[in-house]
Tab-separated table of C-alpha atoms in Angstrom:
chain	number	residue	atom	x	y	z
A	41	UNK	CA	22.907	-70.872	61.159
A	42	UNK	CA	19.110	-69.290	60.111
A	43	UNK	CA	17.400	-69.298	57.304
A	44	UNK	CA	17.305	-65.318	57.061
A	45	UNK	CA	21.115	-65.729	56.719
A	46	UNK	CA	20.723	-67.285	53.881
A	47	UNK	CA	18.211	-65.449	52.248
A	48	UNK	CA	20.762	-63.321	52.803
A	49	UNK	CA	23.776	-64.886	50.739
A	50	UNK	CA	21.035	-65.224	48.309
A	51	UNK	CA	20.258	-61.822	47.733
A	52	UNK	CA	23.404	-60.758	47.312
A	53	UNK	CA	24.577	-63.390	44.894
A	54	UNK	CA	21.104	-62.619	42.578
A	55	UNK	CA	21.580	-58.617	42.619
A	56	UNK	CA	25.160	-58.763	42.665
A	57	UNK	CA	25.544	-55.850	45.284
A	58	UNK	CA	25.471	-55.651	49.121
A	59	UNK	CA	22.381	-52.174	48.959
A	60	UNK	CA	20.636	-53.894	45.743
A	61	UNK	CA	20.213	-56.986	48.050
A	62	UNK	CA	19.641	-55.064	51.359
A	63	UNK	CA	16.774	-52.893	50.151
A	64	UNK	CA	14.766	-55.868	48.247
A	65	UNK	CA	15.627	-57.198	52.027
A	66	UNK	CA	14.474	-53.758	53.888
A	67	UNK	CA	17.865	-54.456	55.830
A	68	UNK	CA	20.169	-51.475	56.288
A	69	UNK	CA	23.380	-52.051	54.555
A	70	UNK	CA	25.277	-52.034	57.445
A	71	UNK	CA	23.536	-54.385	58.528
A	72	UNK	CA	23.389	-57.215	56.377
A	73	UNK	CA	27.275	-56.596	55.635
A	74	UNK	CA	26.836	-57.143	59.881
A	75	UNK	CA	25.222	-60.365	59.297
A	76	UNK	CA	27.471	-61.554	56.112
A	77	UNK	CA	30.570	-61.126	58.222
A	78	UNK	CA	29.305	-63.218	61.604
A	79	UNK	CA	28.248	-66.448	59.117
A	80	UNK	CA	31.602	-66.119	57.020
A	81	UNK	CA	33.384	-65.902	60.853
A	82	UNK	CA	30.665	-69.206	61.787
A	83	UNK	CA	31.415	-70.830	58.911
A	84	UNK	CA	35.691	-70.075	58.972
A	85	UNK	CA	34.898	-69.024	54.948
A	86	UNK	CA	34.466	-66.167	53.082
A	87	UNK	CA	31.608	-65.873	50.672
A	88	UNK	CA	32.077	-62.630	48.870
A	89	UNK	CA	34.292	-60.661	47.038
A	90	UNK	CA	33.610	-57.237	46.603
A	91	UNK	CA	36.024	-55.236	44.332
A	92	UNK	CA	35.255	-51.750	42.503
A	93	UNK	CA	31.449	-52.017	43.782
A	94	UNK	CA	31.223	-54.884	42.211
A	95	UNK	CA	30.543	-58.495	44.137
A	96	UNK	CA	31.067	-62.029	42.980
A	97	UNK	CA	31.246	-65.111	44.876
A	98	UNK	CA	34.214	-66.899	46.377
A	99	UNK	CA	33.969	-70.828	45.355
A	100	UNK	CA	32.561	-71.132	48.815
A	101	UNK	CA	30.254	-69.140	48.265
A	102	UNK	CA	28.788	-70.602	45.168
A	103	UNK	CA	28.860	-74.353	46.883
A	104	UNK	CA	26.931	-72.167	50.025
A	105	UNK	CA	24.357	-70.754	47.485
A	106	UNK	CA	23.567	-74.561	45.553
A	107	UNK	CA	22.662	-75.776	48.658
A	108	UNK	CA	21.279	-72.720	50.665
A	109	UNK	CA	18.896	-73.160	47.498
A	110	UNK	CA	17.589	-76.194	48.841
A	111	UNK	CA	17.904	-75.489	51.963
A	112	UNK	CA	15.247	-72.471	51.092
A	113	UNK	CA	12.924	-74.921	48.504
A	114	UNK	CA	12.493	-77.770	51.356
A	115	UNK	CA	11.829	-74.909	54.020
A	116	UNK	CA	8.707	-73.833	51.873
A	117	UNK	CA	7.784	-77.148	51.361
A	118	UNK	CA	7.461	-77.899	55.518
A	119	UNK	CA	5.215	-74.941	55.575
A	120	UNK	CA	2.968	-75.734	52.374
A	121	UNK	CA	2.670	-79.584	54.384
A	122	UNK	CA	1.640	-77.857	57.936
A	123	UNK	CA	-0.751	-75.597	55.702
A	124	UNK	CA	-2.218	-78.515	53.900
A	125	UNK	CA	-2.869	-81.039	57.544
A	126	UNK	CA	-4.774	-78.234	58.534
A	127	UNK	CA	-7.459	-77.368	56.776
A	128	UNK	CA	-7.686	-78.214	52.784
A	129	UNK	CA	-9.935	-75.495	51.515
A	130	UNK	CA	-7.176	-72.831	53.264
A	131	UNK	CA	-4.317	-72.047	52.735
A	132	UNK	CA	-2.393	-70.249	48.965
A	133	UNK	CA	-0.815	-71.746	45.768
A	134	UNK	CA	1.944	-68.922	43.667
A	135	UNK	CA	1.229	-69.687	39.809
A	136	UNK	CA	3.382	-68.274	36.532
A	137	UNK	CA	1.938	-67.009	33.840
A	138	UNK	CA	2.350	-65.275	29.948
A	139	UNK	CA	0.973	-62.369	28.802
A	140	UNK	CA	-0.063	-64.595	26.122
A	141	UNK	CA	-1.386	-67.380	28.301
A	142	UNK	CA	-3.153	-65.192	30.433
A	143	UNK	CA	-4.995	-63.828	28.043
A	144	UNK	CA	-6.557	-67.028	26.038
A	145	UNK	CA	-7.516	-68.959	29.114
A	146	UNK	CA	-5.884	-68.295	31.928
A	147	UNK	CA	-8.400	-66.355	33.824
A	148	UNK	CA	-11.270	-69.203	32.558
A	149	UNK	CA	-9.545	-71.415	35.404
A	150	UNK	CA	-8.942	-68.610	37.721
A	151	UNK	CA	-12.926	-67.702	38.289
A	152	UNK	CA	-13.854	-70.878	38.285
A	153	UNK	CA	-11.129	-72.204	40.751
A	154	UNK	CA	-11.743	-69.156	43.020
A	155	UNK	CA	-15.724	-70.073	43.399
A	156	UNK	CA	-14.728	-73.880	44.411
A	157	UNK	CA	-11.901	-72.476	46.908
A	158	UNK	CA	-12.771	-69.431	47.908
A	159	UNK	CA	-10.782	-69.466	51.315
A	160	UNK	CA	-7.173	-70.068	48.692
A	161	UNK	CA	-5.092	-67.236	48.878
A	162	UNK	CA	-3.688	-67.433	44.996
A	163	UNK	CA	-0.167	-65.050	44.323
A	164	UNK	CA	-0.093	-64.316	40.634
A	165	UNK	CA	3.364	-63.350	38.575
A	166	UNK	CA	3.085	-62.640	35.377
A	167	UNK	CA	6.385	-62.886	33.659
A	168	UNK	CA	8.575	-64.158	30.160
A	169	UNK	CA	8.857	-68.000	30.277
A	170	UNK	CA	12.449	-67.631	30.975
A	171	UNK	CA	12.001	-65.559	34.747
A	172	UNK	CA	9.022	-67.951	35.772
A	173	UNK	CA	11.288	-71.311	34.716
A	174	UNK	CA	13.821	-70.156	36.934
A	175	UNK	CA	10.996	-68.713	40.081
A	176	UNK	CA	9.974	-72.426	39.908
A	177	UNK	CA	13.310	-73.824	40.153
A	178	UNK	CA	13.763	-71.994	43.298
A	179	UNK	CA	10.723	-72.862	44.289
A	180	UNK	CA	8.963	-68.935	44.447
A	181	UNK	CA	6.159	-70.339	42.148
A	182	UNK	CA	3.933	-74.092	42.549
A	183	UNK	CA	3.422	-73.977	39.226
A	184	UNK	CA	3.818	-71.933	35.994
A	185	UNK	CA	2.043	-72.204	32.927
A	186	UNK	CA	3.601	-72.452	29.592
A	187	UNK	CA	3.513	-73.308	25.920
A	188	UNK	CA	6.469	-76.255	25.457
A	189	UNK	CA	9.344	-76.422	24.987
A	190	UNK	CA	10.094	-76.398	28.260
A	191	UNK	CA	13.629	-75.042	29.603
A	192	UNK	CA	16.404	-76.117	30.786
A	193	UNK	CA	15.172	-77.558	34.651
A	194	UNK	CA	14.040	-80.312	36.625
A	195	UNK	CA	10.745	-79.562	36.047
A	196	UNK	CA	7.236	-82.278	35.264
A	197	UNK	CA	4.665	-81.371	32.622
A	198	UNK	CA	1.013	-81.810	32.561
A	199	UNK	CA	-0.616	-81.331	29.045
A	200	UNK	CA	-3.093	-79.338	29.040
A	201	UNK	CA	-3.977	-78.907	24.860
A	202	UNK	CA	-2.585	-78.965	21.344
A	203	UNK	CA	-2.184	-75.261	20.081
A	204	UNK	CA	-2.877	-75.540	16.053
A	205	UNK	CA	0.398	-73.238	14.025
A	206	UNK	CA	-1.043	-71.144	10.455
A	207	UNK	CA	1.287	-70.045	7.623
A	208	UNK	CA	0.073	-66.615	6.810
A	209	UNK	CA	0.995	-65.163	3.503
A	210	UNK	CA	-0.839	-61.227	1.877
A	211	UNK	CA	-3.696	-62.150	0.049
A	212	UNK	CA	-2.485	-61.892	-3.126
A	213	UNK	CA	0.087	-64.278	-2.373
A	214	UNK	CA	0.681	-66.762	-5.977
A	215	UNK	CA	-0.277	-69.715	-3.952
A	216	UNK	CA	-3.579	-68.826	-3.652
A	217	UNK	CA	-4.818	-69.302	-6.924
A	218	UNK	CA	-2.454	-72.379	-7.711
A	219	UNK	CA	-4.751	-74.289	-4.696
A	220	UNK	CA	-8.109	-75.504	-5.347
A	221	UNK	CA	-11.386	-74.346	-3.063
A	222	UNK	CA	-10.909	-75.518	0.284
A	223	UNK	CA	-14.146	-76.788	2.328
A	224	UNK	CA	-13.184	-74.771	5.153
A	225	UNK	CA	-11.933	-71.645	5.632
A	226	UNK	CA	-8.551	-72.085	5.055
A	227	UNK	CA	-6.665	-74.478	2.658
A	228	UNK	CA	-3.627	-76.882	2.919
A	229	UNK	CA	-0.414	-76.251	1.888
A	230	UNK	CA	3.387	-77.739	2.158
A	231	UNK	CA	6.189	-75.621	3.733
A	232	UNK	CA	8.480	-76.748	1.914
A	233	UNK	CA	6.693	-74.903	-1.088
A	234	UNK	CA	7.683	-71.780	0.592
A	235	UNK	CA	11.622	-72.597	0.786
A	236	UNK	CA	12.477	-69.025	-1.188
A	237	UNK	CA	9.958	-66.644	0.580
A	238	UNK	CA	10.785	-64.040	2.580
A	239	UNK	CA	9.706	-65.241	6.098
A	240	UNK	CA	8.985	-62.221	8.588
A	241	UNK	CA	9.482	-64.381	12.773
A	242	UNK	CA	9.502	-63.826	16.635
A	243	UNK	CA	13.136	-62.624	17.465
A	244	UNK	CA	15.848	-65.644	18.485
A	245	UNK	CA	15.199	-66.687	21.951
A	246	UNK	CA	11.102	-65.945	22.175
A	247	UNK	CA	9.875	-69.479	22.761
A	248	UNK	CA	7.701	-69.301	19.495
A	249	UNK	CA	10.501	-68.437	17.577
A	250	UNK	CA	11.804	-72.051	18.456
A	251	UNK	CA	9.117	-73.735	18.193
A	252	UNK	CA	9.067	-72.056	13.924
A	253	UNK	CA	12.238	-72.878	13.614
A	254	UNK	CA	11.477	-76.457	14.143
A	255	UNK	CA	9.349	-76.288	11.565
A	256	UNK	CA	11.832	-75.352	8.970
A	257	UNK	CA	13.958	-78.219	9.642
A	258	UNK	CA	11.159	-80.560	9.773
A	259	UNK	CA	10.170	-79.047	5.946
A	260	UNK	CA	14.004	-79.470	5.507
A	261	UNK	CA	14.107	-75.265	4.271
A	262	UNK	CA	16.104	-72.390	5.214
A	263	UNK	CA	14.027	-70.073	3.834
A	264	UNK	CA	15.468	-66.118	4.176
A	265	UNK	CA	14.605	-63.645	7.380
A	266	UNK	CA	13.597	-60.426	6.334
A	267	UNK	CA	12.708	-59.473	9.595
A	268	UNK	CA	11.973	-60.281	13.293
A	269	UNK	CA	10.172	-58.795	16.139
A	270	UNK	CA	9.313	-59.574	19.898
A	271	UNK	CA	5.477	-58.997	19.263
A	272	UNK	CA	2.613	-61.035	17.344
A	273	UNK	CA	1.109	-57.870	16.081
A	274	UNK	CA	3.704	-56.714	14.676
A	275	UNK	CA	4.217	-59.346	12.229
A	276	UNK	CA	0.630	-60.069	11.960
A	277	UNK	CA	0.496	-56.321	10.242
A	278	UNK	CA	3.810	-56.751	8.351
A	279	UNK	CA	2.548	-60.132	6.779
A	280	UNK	CA	-0.605	-58.428	5.747
A	281	UNK	CA	1.199	-55.053	4.388
A	282	UNK	CA	3.625	-57.626	1.720
A	283	UNK	CA	6.967	-57.344	4.102
A	284	UNK	CA	6.979	-61.341	4.399
A	285	UNK	CA	4.989	-64.258	5.123
A	286	UNK	CA	5.159	-65.649	8.574
A	287	UNK	CA	3.085	-68.239	10.939
A	288	UNK	CA	0.900	-67.289	13.525
A	289	UNK	CA	-1.564	-69.817	16.097
A	290	UNK	CA	-5.081	-70.403	15.502
A	291	UNK	CA	-5.636	-68.055	18.423
A	292	UNK	CA	-3.785	-65.582	17.684
A	293	UNK	CA	-5.708	-65.802	13.737
A	294	UNK	CA	-9.012	-65.325	15.950
A	295	UNK	CA	-7.923	-62.300	17.802
A	296	UNK	CA	-6.937	-60.372	15.153
A	297	UNK	CA	-8.613	-57.297	13.801
A	298	UNK	CA	-9.968	-56.834	11.223
A	299	UNK	CA	-7.754	-54.591	9.208
A	300	UNK	CA	-4.942	-57.219	9.532
A	301	UNK	CA	-6.334	-60.108	8.541
A	302	UNK	CA	-4.668	-62.071	5.339
A	303	UNK	CA	-4.501	-65.546	4.381
A	304	UNK	CA	-4.102	-68.803	6.422
A	305	UNK	CA	-3.672	-72.227	5.384
A	306	UNK	CA	-2.804	-75.238	7.459
A	307	UNK	CA	0.473	-77.110	7.052
A	308	UNK	CA	0.378	-80.776	5.477
A	309	UNK	CA	4.661	-81.727	5.421
A	310	UNK	CA	4.979	-80.667	9.416
A	311	UNK	CA	3.519	-80.988	13.121
A	312	UNK	CA	2.316	-77.932	13.340
A	313	UNK	CA	1.090	-77.354	16.542
A	314	UNK	CA	2.844	-76.302	19.692
A	315	UNK	CA	1.813	-77.712	23.389
A	316	UNK	CA	0.498	-75.469	26.152
A	317	UNK	CA	1.800	-77.380	29.460
A	318	UNK	CA	1.216	-76.681	33.156
A	319	UNK	CA	4.777	-77.662	35.354
A	320	UNK	CA	5.909	-77.961	38.507
A	321	UNK	CA	9.517	-78.617	39.742
A	322	UNK	CA	9.944	-82.590	39.969
A	323	UNK	CA	11.306	-82.403	43.692
A	324	UNK	CA	8.424	-79.693	45.014
A	325	UNK	CA	5.624	-79.962	47.517
A	326	UNK	CA	2.261	-79.710	45.809
A	327	UNK	CA	-0.724	-79.056	47.757
A	328	UNK	CA	-4.054	-80.277	47.928
A	329	UNK	CA	-4.966	-76.911	46.930
A	330	UNK	CA	-2.218	-76.287	43.895
A	331	UNK	CA	-3.178	-80.729	42.538
A	332	UNK	CA	-6.995	-78.969	42.457
A	333	UNK	CA	-5.549	-76.519	40.629
A	334	UNK	CA	-3.800	-78.262	38.393
A	335	UNK	CA	-6.476	-80.804	37.450
A	336	UNK	CA	-9.601	-77.964	37.343
A	337	UNK	CA	-6.720	-76.321	34.346
A	338	UNK	CA	-6.378	-79.794	32.613
A	339	UNK	CA	-10.431	-80.243	33.074
A	340	UNK	CA	-11.075	-76.383	30.921
A	341	UNK	CA	-8.523	-76.675	28.679
A	342	UNK	CA	-9.792	-79.968	27.174
A	343	UNK	CA	-13.218	-78.884	26.807
A	344	UNK	CA	-12.116	-75.161	26.080
A	345	UNK	CA	-10.054	-76.332	22.752
A	346	UNK	CA	-11.214	-79.962	22.488
A	347	UNK	CA	-12.338	-78.543	18.735
A	348	UNK	CA	-11.785	-79.252	14.960
A	349	UNK	CA	-11.301	-78.004	11.518
A	350	UNK	CA	-11.752	-74.348	10.433
A	351	UNK	CA	-15.088	-73.895	11.317
A	352	UNK	CA	-15.433	-74.046	14.825
A	353	UNK	CA	-14.241	-71.986	17.352
A	354	UNK	CA	-13.582	-73.107	21.515
A	355	UNK	CA	-16.897	-72.659	23.590
C-alpha cells in the first residue's frame, strides 16, 4: 500500500465523488477508479459504494479512513522532523487565520517573523474557524489562530490575549440618562438591566454568538432577538440606527467608522471578554520554526494588547 492510495481514498471520502476527487488529485477518473480497485483487491474488502452518481463509504471504508488520516499525519510529522534536522533556519510552516484575526494582529507577527527567519516558507490559509479546525485536526496546518471557544478537537491552545466585549446601544437609549458621569469614555452597566431590550446578534453557529449567548446565561436573562447577521458591521449599523442593542469588541469599536459609532458600556456583572489563542494538534509535531512563530506571537500580542481602561489604545 502506498501513501498516494491513502490520499486517493481520503479525497473520494471528502468529496463524495470519484470525479471531484480526480480533479482535486490531478488524476484522470479512470486511473483513480483503477487504483481504488487494485487497493480493494489488495485489502480483500470494498471501500466504497457507488449508487445513483453518489459515492459513500462502506463500513470497511470508514475504518480505513479513520486510520488513513493518522497515517498521513504521521508521514507529515516525519517530513517535518527531517526538515528540522537539516537546518533550523530553513523549512516551512502552515498557519490558519480567520479574517478577523488577520485584520487586528496577524500582520504584525508575520512581518517580524519574516525578518527573523527569511528562509522559512510560510503558507497561510484564511477561512472560517470551523474549516481551520478541520484542517488542523487533519494535520494540514501546523497551527491556527482562533478566538475561544475552540470547537471539538484534540488541540492544545496557547493564550495570546483577552479582548473586552462592550455593550452597544443607540445614543438615545434611556440608560444614558440614568447613569452618573464616568471618568472614562464608557460608563458601566449591568447586562441584567437589559432583559427586556431587543438585541441584534450574530447568527447561531458564529463563534462570537456562542460567547454572547454565554453572557446572557451568566446574567440570567433571555432577551428578545430582533435580527441576526453574519456581519459585525451590519450589526453595528443596526444598533446605531435604533433597531436594537448588541455587543462589540473593543477592537471592533476602535475600527468602527465615526458615522456608525454608537454608545458603549462596560459590563460589570458578567465576564465580558473573549480569549484569543493559538492552537495546534495535540498529536502533531511542532518544528523549531513553528515553535518560534508561536513564541513570537505570544510576545507580540502580550505587548500589543497590554492596555487597560477606555483612554488607551494598543501600541
